[in-house]
Short mmCIF file of C-alpha atoms in Angstrom, two decimals:
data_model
loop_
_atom_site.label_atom_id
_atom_site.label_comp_id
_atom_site.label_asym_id
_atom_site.label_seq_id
_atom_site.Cartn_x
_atom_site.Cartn_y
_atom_site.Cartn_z
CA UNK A 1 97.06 62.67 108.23
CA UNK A 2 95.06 64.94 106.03
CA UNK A 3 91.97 64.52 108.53
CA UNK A 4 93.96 64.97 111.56
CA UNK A 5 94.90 68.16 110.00
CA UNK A 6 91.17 69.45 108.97
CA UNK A 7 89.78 68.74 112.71
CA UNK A 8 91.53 71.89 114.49
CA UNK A 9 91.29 73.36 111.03
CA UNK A 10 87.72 73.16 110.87
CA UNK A 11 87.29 74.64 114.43
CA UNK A 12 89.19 77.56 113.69
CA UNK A 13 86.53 78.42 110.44
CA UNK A 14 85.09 81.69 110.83
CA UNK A 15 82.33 81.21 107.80
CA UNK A 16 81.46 79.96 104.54
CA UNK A 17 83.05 83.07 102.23
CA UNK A 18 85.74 81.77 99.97
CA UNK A 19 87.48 85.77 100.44
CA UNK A 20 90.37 85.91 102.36
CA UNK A 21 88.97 88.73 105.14
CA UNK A 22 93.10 88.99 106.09
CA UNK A 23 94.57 89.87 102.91
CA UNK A 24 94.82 93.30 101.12
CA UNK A 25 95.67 94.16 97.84
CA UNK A 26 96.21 96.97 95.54
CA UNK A 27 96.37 96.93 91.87
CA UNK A 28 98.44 98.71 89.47
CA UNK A 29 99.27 101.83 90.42
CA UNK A 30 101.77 104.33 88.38
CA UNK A 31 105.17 105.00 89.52
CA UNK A 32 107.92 107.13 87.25
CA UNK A 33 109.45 103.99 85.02
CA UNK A 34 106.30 101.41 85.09
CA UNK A 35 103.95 100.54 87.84
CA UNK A 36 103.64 98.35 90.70
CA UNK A 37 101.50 96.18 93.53
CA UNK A 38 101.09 95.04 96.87
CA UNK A 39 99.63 92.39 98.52
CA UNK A 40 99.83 91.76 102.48
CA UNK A 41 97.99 88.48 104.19
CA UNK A 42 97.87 88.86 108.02
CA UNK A 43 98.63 85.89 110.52
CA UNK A 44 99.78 87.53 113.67
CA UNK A 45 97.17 88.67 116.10
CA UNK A 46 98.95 92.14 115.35
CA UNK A 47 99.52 92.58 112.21
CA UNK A 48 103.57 93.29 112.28
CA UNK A 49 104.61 93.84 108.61
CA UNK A 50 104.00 97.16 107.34
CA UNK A 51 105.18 98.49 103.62
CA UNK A 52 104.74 101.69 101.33
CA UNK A 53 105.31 102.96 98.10
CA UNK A 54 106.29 106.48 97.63
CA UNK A 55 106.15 107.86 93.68
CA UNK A 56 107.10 111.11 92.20
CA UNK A 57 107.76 111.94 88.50
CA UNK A 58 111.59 111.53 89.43
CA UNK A 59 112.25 109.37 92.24
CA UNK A 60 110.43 106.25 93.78
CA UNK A 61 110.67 104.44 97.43
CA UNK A 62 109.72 101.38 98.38
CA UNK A 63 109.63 100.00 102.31
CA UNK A 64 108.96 96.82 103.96
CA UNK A 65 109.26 96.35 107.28
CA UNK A 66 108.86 92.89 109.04
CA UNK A 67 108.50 93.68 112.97
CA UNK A 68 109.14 91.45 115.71
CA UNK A 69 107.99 91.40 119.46
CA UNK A 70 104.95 93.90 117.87
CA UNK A 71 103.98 96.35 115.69
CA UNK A 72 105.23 99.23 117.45
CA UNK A 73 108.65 99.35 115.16
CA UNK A 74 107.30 98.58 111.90
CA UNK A 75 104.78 101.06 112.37
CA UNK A 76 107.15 104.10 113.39
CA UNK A 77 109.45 103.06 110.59
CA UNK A 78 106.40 103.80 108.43
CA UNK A 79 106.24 107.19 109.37
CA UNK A 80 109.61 108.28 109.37
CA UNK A 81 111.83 106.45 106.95
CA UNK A 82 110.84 108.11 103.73
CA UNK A 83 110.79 111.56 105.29
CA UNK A 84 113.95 111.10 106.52
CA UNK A 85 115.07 110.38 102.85
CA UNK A 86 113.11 113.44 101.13
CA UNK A 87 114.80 115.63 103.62
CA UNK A 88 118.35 114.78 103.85
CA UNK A 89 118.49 113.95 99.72
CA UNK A 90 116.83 117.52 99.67
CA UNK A 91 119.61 119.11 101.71
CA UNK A 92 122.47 116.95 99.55
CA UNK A 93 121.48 117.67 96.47
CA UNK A 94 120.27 113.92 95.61
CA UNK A 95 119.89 110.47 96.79
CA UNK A 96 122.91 108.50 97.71
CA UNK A 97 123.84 105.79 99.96
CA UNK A 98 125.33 108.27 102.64
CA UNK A 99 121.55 109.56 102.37
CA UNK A 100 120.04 106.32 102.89
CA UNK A 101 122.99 105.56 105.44
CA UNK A 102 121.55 109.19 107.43
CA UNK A 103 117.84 108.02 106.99
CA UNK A 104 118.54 104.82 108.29
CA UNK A 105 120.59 106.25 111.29
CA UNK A 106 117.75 109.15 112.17
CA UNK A 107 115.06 106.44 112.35
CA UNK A 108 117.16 104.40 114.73
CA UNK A 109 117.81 107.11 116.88
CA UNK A 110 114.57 108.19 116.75
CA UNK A 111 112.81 105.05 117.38
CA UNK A 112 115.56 105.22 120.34
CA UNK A 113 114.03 108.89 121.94
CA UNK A 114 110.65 106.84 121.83
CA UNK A 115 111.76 103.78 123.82
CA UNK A 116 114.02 105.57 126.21
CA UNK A 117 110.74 108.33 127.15
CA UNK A 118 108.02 105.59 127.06
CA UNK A 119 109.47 102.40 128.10
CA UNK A 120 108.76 102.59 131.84
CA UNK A 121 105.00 102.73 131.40
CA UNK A 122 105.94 100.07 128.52
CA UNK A 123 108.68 97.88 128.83
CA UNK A 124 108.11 95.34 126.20
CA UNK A 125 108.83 98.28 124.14
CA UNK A 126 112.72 98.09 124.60
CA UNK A 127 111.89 94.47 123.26
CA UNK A 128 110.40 95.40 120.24
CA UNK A 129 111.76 95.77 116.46
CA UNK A 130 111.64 95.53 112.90
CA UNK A 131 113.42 94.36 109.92
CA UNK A 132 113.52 97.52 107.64
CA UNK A 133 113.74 97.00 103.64
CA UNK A 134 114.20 99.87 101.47
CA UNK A 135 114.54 100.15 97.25
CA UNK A 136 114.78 103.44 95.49
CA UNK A 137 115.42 104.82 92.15
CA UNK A 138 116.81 107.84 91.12
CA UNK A 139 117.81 109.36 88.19
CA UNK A 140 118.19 105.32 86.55
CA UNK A 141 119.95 104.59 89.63
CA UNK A 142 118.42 101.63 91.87
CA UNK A 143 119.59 101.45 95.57
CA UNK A 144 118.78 98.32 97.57
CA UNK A 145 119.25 98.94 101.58
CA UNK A 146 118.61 96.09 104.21
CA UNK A 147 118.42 95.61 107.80
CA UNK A 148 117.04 91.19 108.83
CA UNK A 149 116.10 88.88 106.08
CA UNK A 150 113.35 90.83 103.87
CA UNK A 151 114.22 90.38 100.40
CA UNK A 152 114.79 92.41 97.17
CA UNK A 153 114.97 89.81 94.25
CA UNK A 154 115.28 91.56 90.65
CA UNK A 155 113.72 89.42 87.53
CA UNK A 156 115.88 90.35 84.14
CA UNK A 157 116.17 89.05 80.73
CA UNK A 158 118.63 86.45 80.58
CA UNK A 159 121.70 86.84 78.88
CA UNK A 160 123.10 84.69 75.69
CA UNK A 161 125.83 83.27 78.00
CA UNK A 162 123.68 82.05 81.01
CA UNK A 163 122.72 78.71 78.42
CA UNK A 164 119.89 77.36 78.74
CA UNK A 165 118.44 79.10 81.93
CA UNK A 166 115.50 80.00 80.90
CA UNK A 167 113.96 83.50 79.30
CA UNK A 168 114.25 85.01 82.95
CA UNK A 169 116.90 84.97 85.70
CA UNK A 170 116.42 85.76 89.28
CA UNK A 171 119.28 88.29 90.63
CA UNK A 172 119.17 88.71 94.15
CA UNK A 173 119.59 92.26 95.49
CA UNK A 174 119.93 92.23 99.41
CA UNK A 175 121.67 90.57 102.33
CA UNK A 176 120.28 88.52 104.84
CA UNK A 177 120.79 89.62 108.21
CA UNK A 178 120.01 85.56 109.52
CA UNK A 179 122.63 83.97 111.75
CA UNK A 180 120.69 80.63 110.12
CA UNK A 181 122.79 82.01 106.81
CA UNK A 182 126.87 80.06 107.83
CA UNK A 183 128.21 83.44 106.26
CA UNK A 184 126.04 85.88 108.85
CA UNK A 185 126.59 83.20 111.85
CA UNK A 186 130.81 83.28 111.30
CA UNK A 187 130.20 87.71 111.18
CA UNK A 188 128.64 87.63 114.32
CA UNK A 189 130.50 85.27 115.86
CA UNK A 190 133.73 87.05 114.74
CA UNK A 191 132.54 90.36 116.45
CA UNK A 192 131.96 88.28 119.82
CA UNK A 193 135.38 86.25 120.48
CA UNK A 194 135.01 86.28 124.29
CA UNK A 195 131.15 85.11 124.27
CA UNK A 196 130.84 81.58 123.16
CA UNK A 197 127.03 81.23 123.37
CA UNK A 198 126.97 84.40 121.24
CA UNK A 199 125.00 82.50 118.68
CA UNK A 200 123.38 79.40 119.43
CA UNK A 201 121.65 76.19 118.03
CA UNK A 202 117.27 76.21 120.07
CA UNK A 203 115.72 73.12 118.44
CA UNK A 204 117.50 73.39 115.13
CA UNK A 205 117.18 76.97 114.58
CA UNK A 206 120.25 79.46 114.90
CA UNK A 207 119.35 82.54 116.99
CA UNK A 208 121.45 85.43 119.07
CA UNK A 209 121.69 84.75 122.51
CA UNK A 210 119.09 82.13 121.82
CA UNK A 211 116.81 85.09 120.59
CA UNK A 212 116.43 86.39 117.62
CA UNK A 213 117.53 85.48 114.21
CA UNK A 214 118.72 88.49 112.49
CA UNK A 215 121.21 90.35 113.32
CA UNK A 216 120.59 93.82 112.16
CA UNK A 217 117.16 95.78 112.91
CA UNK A 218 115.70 98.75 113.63
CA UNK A 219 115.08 98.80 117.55
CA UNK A 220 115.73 95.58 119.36
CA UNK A 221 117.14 98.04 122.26
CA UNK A 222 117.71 96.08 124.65
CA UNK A 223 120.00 93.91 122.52
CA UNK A 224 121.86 97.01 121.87
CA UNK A 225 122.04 99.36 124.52
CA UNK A 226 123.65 96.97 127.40
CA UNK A 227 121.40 99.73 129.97
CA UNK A 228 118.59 98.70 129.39
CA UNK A 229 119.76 94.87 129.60
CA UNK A 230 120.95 95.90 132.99
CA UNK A 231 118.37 97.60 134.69
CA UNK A 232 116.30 95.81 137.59
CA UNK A 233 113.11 97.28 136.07
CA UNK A 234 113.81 95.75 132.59
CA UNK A 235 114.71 92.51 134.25
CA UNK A 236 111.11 91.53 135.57
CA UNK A 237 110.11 91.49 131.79
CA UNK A 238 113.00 89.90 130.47
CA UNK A 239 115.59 87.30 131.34
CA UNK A 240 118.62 89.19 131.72
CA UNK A 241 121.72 88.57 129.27
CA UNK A 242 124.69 91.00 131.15
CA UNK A 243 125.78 92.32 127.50
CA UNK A 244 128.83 93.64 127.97
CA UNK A 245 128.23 95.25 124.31
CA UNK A 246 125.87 95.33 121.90
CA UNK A 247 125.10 92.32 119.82
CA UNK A 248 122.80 93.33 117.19
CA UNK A 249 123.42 96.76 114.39
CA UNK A 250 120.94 99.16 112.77
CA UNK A 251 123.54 99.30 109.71
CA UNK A 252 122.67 98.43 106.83
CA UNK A 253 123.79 96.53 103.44
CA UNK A 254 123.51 99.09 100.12
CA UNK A 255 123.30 97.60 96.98
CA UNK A 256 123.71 100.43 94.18
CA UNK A 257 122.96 99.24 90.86
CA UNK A 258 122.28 101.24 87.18
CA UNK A 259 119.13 100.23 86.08
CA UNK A 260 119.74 98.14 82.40
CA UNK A 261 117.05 97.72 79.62
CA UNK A 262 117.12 93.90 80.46
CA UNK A 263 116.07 94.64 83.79
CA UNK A 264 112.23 93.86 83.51
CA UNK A 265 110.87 94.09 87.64
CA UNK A 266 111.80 93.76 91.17
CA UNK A 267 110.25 92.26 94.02
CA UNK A 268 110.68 93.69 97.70
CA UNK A 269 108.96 91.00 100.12
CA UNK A 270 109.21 89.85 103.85
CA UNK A 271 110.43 86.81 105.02
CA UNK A 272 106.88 85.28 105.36
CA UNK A 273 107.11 85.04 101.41
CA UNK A 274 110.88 83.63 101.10
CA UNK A 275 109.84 80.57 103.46
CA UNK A 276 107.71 79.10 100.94
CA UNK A 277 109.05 80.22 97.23
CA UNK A 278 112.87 80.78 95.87
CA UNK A 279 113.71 83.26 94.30
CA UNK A 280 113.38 81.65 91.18
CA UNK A 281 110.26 80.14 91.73
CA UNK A 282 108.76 84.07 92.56
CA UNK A 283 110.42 85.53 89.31
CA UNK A 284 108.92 82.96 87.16
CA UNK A 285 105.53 83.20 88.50
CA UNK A 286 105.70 87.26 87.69
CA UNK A 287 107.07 86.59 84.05
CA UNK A 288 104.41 84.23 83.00
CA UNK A 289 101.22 85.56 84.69
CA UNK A 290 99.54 89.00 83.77
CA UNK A 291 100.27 91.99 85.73
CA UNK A 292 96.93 92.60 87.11
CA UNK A 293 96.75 90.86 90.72
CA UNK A 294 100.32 89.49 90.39
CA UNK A 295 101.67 90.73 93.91
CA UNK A 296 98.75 88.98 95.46
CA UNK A 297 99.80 85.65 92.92
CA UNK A 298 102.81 85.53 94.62
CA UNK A 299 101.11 85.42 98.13
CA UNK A 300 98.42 83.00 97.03
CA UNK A 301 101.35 81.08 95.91
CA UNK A 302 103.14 81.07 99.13
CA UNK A 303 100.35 80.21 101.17
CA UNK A 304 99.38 77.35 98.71
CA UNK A 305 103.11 76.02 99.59
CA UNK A 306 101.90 76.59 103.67
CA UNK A 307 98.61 73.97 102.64
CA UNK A 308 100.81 71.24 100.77
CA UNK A 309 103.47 71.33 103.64
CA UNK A 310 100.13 71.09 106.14
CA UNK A 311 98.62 68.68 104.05
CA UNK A 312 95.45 70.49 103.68
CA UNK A 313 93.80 72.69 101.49
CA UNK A 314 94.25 76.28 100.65
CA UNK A 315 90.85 77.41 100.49
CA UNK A 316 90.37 75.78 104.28
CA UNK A 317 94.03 77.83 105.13
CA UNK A 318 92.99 81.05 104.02
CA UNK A 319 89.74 80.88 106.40
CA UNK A 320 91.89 80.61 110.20
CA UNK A 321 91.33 83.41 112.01
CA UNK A 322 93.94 85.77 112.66
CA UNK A 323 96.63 84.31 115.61
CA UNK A 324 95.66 80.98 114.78
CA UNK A 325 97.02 81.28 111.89
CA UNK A 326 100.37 82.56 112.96
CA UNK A 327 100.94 78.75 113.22
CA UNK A 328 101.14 78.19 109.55
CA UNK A 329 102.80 80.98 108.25
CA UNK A 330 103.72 84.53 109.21
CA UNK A 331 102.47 87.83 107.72
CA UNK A 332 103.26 87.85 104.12
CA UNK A 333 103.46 91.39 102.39
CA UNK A 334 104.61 91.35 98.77
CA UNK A 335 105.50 94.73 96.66
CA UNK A 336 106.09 93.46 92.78
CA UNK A 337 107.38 96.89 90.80
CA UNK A 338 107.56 97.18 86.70
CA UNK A 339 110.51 98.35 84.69
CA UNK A 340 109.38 99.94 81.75
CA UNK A 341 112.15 100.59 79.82
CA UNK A 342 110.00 100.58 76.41
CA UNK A 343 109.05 103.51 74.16
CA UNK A 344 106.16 102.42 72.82
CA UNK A 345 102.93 104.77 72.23
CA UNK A 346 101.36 102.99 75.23
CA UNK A 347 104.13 103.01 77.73
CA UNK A 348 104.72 106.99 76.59
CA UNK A 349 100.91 107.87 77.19
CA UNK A 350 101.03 106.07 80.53
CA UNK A 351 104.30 108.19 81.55
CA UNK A 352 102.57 111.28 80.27
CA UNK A 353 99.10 110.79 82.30
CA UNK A 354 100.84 110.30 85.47
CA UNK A 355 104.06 113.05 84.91
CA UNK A 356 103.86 115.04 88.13
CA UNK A 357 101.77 113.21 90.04
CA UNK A 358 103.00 112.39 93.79
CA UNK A 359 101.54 109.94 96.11
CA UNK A 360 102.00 107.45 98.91
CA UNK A 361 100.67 103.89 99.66
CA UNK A 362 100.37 102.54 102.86
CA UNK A 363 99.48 99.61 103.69
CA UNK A 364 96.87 99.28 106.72
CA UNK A 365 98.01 98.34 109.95
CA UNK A 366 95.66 95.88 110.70
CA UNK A 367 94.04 94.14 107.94
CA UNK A 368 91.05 92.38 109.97
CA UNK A 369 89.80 95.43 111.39
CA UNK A 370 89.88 97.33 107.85
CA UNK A 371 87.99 94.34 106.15
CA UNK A 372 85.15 94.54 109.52
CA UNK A 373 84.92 98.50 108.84
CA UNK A 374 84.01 97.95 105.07
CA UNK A 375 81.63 94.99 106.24
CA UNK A 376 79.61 97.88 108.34
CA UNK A 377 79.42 100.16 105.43
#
C-alpha cells in the first residue's frame, strides 16, 4: 500500500530540498495583551485562504478567510473587512457586535457592487466565495464572528471542577456553518419546507443543493440572489437551480466573551486544519511546545495527520507541487494569539516597547510565487 502510494508521489517531486516552498510563516509578533503567529501551507493551484492580523495599543483583529470557487472573495474580504470595522467602531464610539454585524453587512454588499459590475466579462465570479472568520478584542472584551466552518478554539487553564482533564481545556468559540453538522442541516432545512432536496446526501457528504457545504459566506451570489440563478447568460456556466429564494446568508454567529486571567491563547484556523486535529489535540500541542514556530507546529501537525491517513511520509507530502496537492489536504492557514494576562517585569517591558505601535499582517496571496521571487534575489 505504502509503495502504491510513493509511485504518483514520487512523480509529483519537484527537488531534493527538505523546505516546504508552499508554506509561510511569521514569528512572534506584538499585539496589545501578548503576541501571536501565522502559518499558511498552500494546496490549491490558487491559493484561496487569506488571513491578517491587525494590532494597535488598544484593540486587535484577526481574519481568516477560507474561499471557495477562487480567490477572488477571500482576497476582497482582505481589503475591506477591517476597514469596515475601524470606521464604523470610529463613528459608534467602540466596537460592538452591531459594529461587526455593519462590517460584515458592508463587505457583503460590497463584494455584491463587484460581482453585479464585473460578472459579465466574468461569470464564475457570481460563483465565487469565502468563509469569513473574525476575533477582536477590545477594551478586555473578545468578540468571535463567523460565517462557514473556520474555527476559533480558545485554550484556558482548567478549572478545579473539570477533574481530571488535564492542565488545559479546549473551549470552542464559533459556529459551524456545515450542513455535515445534524444541528446546521435541521436550520437549513427548517428555512426550506417546500424544497425537499434543499440539502442533500453526494457520496456521503451533506451539501446545499448538492453544492456547497456551508451555509453562510461572504459571496456565493448566485446562491443568494435568485437573478443571477435565473439568467440565460449565467446558465451556460452553471447548471441552473430555479431558487425561488435564497438558500445561503452572509449573517453571522457573535460570540462576546470577557477575557479571564485563566484564559491563556486562542487559535483562529481554516477548515484545512480542523480535518486533521480536534480541538483538543491543537490546544495541547500549543501548551506544551514553545512559542516560537508554534502556529506553523500546528500545521506541520496537520499535514503529518494527511501522511499517516495516506500512508506515506511527511517529508515526501510536503514536496507535491501546488494543485497536486489539493488531493491531500486543502490550504491550511493557522493564526495562534497569546494572552498575557501576567505582570511580570518581562511581560511589562514587552507591553512598553510596543505601546503605540500599529501594524497589519497579511498574509501573501500566493505562497509559490513569493517563495520563486526570494529564490531570484
Amino acid at each position: 500500500m505504502l509503495e502504491l502510494w510513493r509511485r504518483p508521489l514520487e512523480m509529483c517531486f519537484g527537488g531534493g530540498s527538505n523546505d516546504d516552498s508552499l508554506l509561510w510563516h511569521t514569528d512572534l509578533k506584538p499585539h496589545a495583551s501578548g503576541n501571536y503567529s501565522i502559518a499558511v501551507v498552500q494546496a490549491n493551484s490558487s491559493l484561496e485562504d487569506q488571513a491578517q492580523v491587525f494590532t494597535s495599543p488598544s484593540q486587535t483583529f484577526v481574519g481568516v478567510y477560507d474561499g471557495h470557487g477562487g480567490p477572488e472573495a477571500s482576497r476582497f474580504i482582505t481589503n475591506h473587512l477591517f476597514t469596515f470595522l475601524r470606521r464604523f467602531g470610529a463613528e459608534e464610539g467602540g466596537l460592538s457586535e452591531e459594529v461587526i454585524k455593519k462590517a460584515f453587512e458592508a463587505t457583503e454588499e460590497e463584494f455584491l457592487r463587484v460581482v453585479r459590475e464585473s460578472w459579465i466579462a466574468r461569470p464564475q465570479i457570481a460563483s465565487v466565495g469565502s468563509c469569513c472568520l473574525l476575533g477582536a478584542i477590545s477594551n478586555g472584551v473578545l468578540y468571535v464572528a463567523n460565517l462557514g466552518d473556520s474555527r476559533a478554539v480558545l485554550g484556558r487553564k482548567a478549572l478545579v471542577r473539570e477533574g481530571n482533564c488535564g492542565p488545559v481545556v479546549a473551549e470552542r468559540l464559533s459556529t459551524d456553518h456545515n450542513v455535515g453538522v445534524e444541528e446546521v442541516r435541521k436550520e437549513v432545512q427548517a428555512l426550506h419546507p417546500d424544497d425537499a432536496h434543499i440539502v442533500v446526501c453526494c457520496r456521503g457528504v451533506w451539501r446545499i443543493k448538492g453544492i456547497i457545504q456551508v451555509s453562510r459566506s461572504i459571496g456565493d451570489v448566485y446562491l443568494k440572489k435568485p437573478d443571477f440563478d435565473a439568467n440565460p447568460l449565467f446558465q451556460q456556466f452553471v447548471c441552473p437551480l430555479y431558487l425561488k429564494r435564497p438558500v445561503m446568508t452572509a449573517e453571522p454567529s457573535i460570540l462576546t466573551r470577557k477575557l479571564k486571567v485563566d484564559d491563556l491563547f486562542l487559535i483562529f484556523a481554516s477548515d484545512g486544519l480542523w480535518e486533521h486535529l480536534t480541538d483538543e489535540a491543537a490546544v495541547e500541542i500549543i501548551y506544551r511546545s514553545p512559542r516560537i514556530g508554534i502556529a506553523k507546529r500546528l500545521v506541520r501537525a496537520a499535514i503529518e495527520e494527511v501522511a499517516k491517513k495516506r500512508e506515506t511520509r511527511y517529508e515526501d507530502l510536503r514536496k507535491i507541487e501546488k494543485g497536486l496537492r489539493r488531493h491531500f489536504h486543502d490550504d491550511i492557514t493557522v493564526i495562534v494569539l497569546y494572552l498575557d494576562h501576567s505582570d511580570s517585569q518581562d511581560s511589562l517591558e514587552g507591553r512598553s516597547r510596543h505601546q503605540g505601535v500599529y501594524d497589519c499582517v497579511n498574509t501573501p496571496i500566493d505562497i509559490f510565487s513569493l517563495r520563486a521571487g526570494e529564490a531570484d534575489l
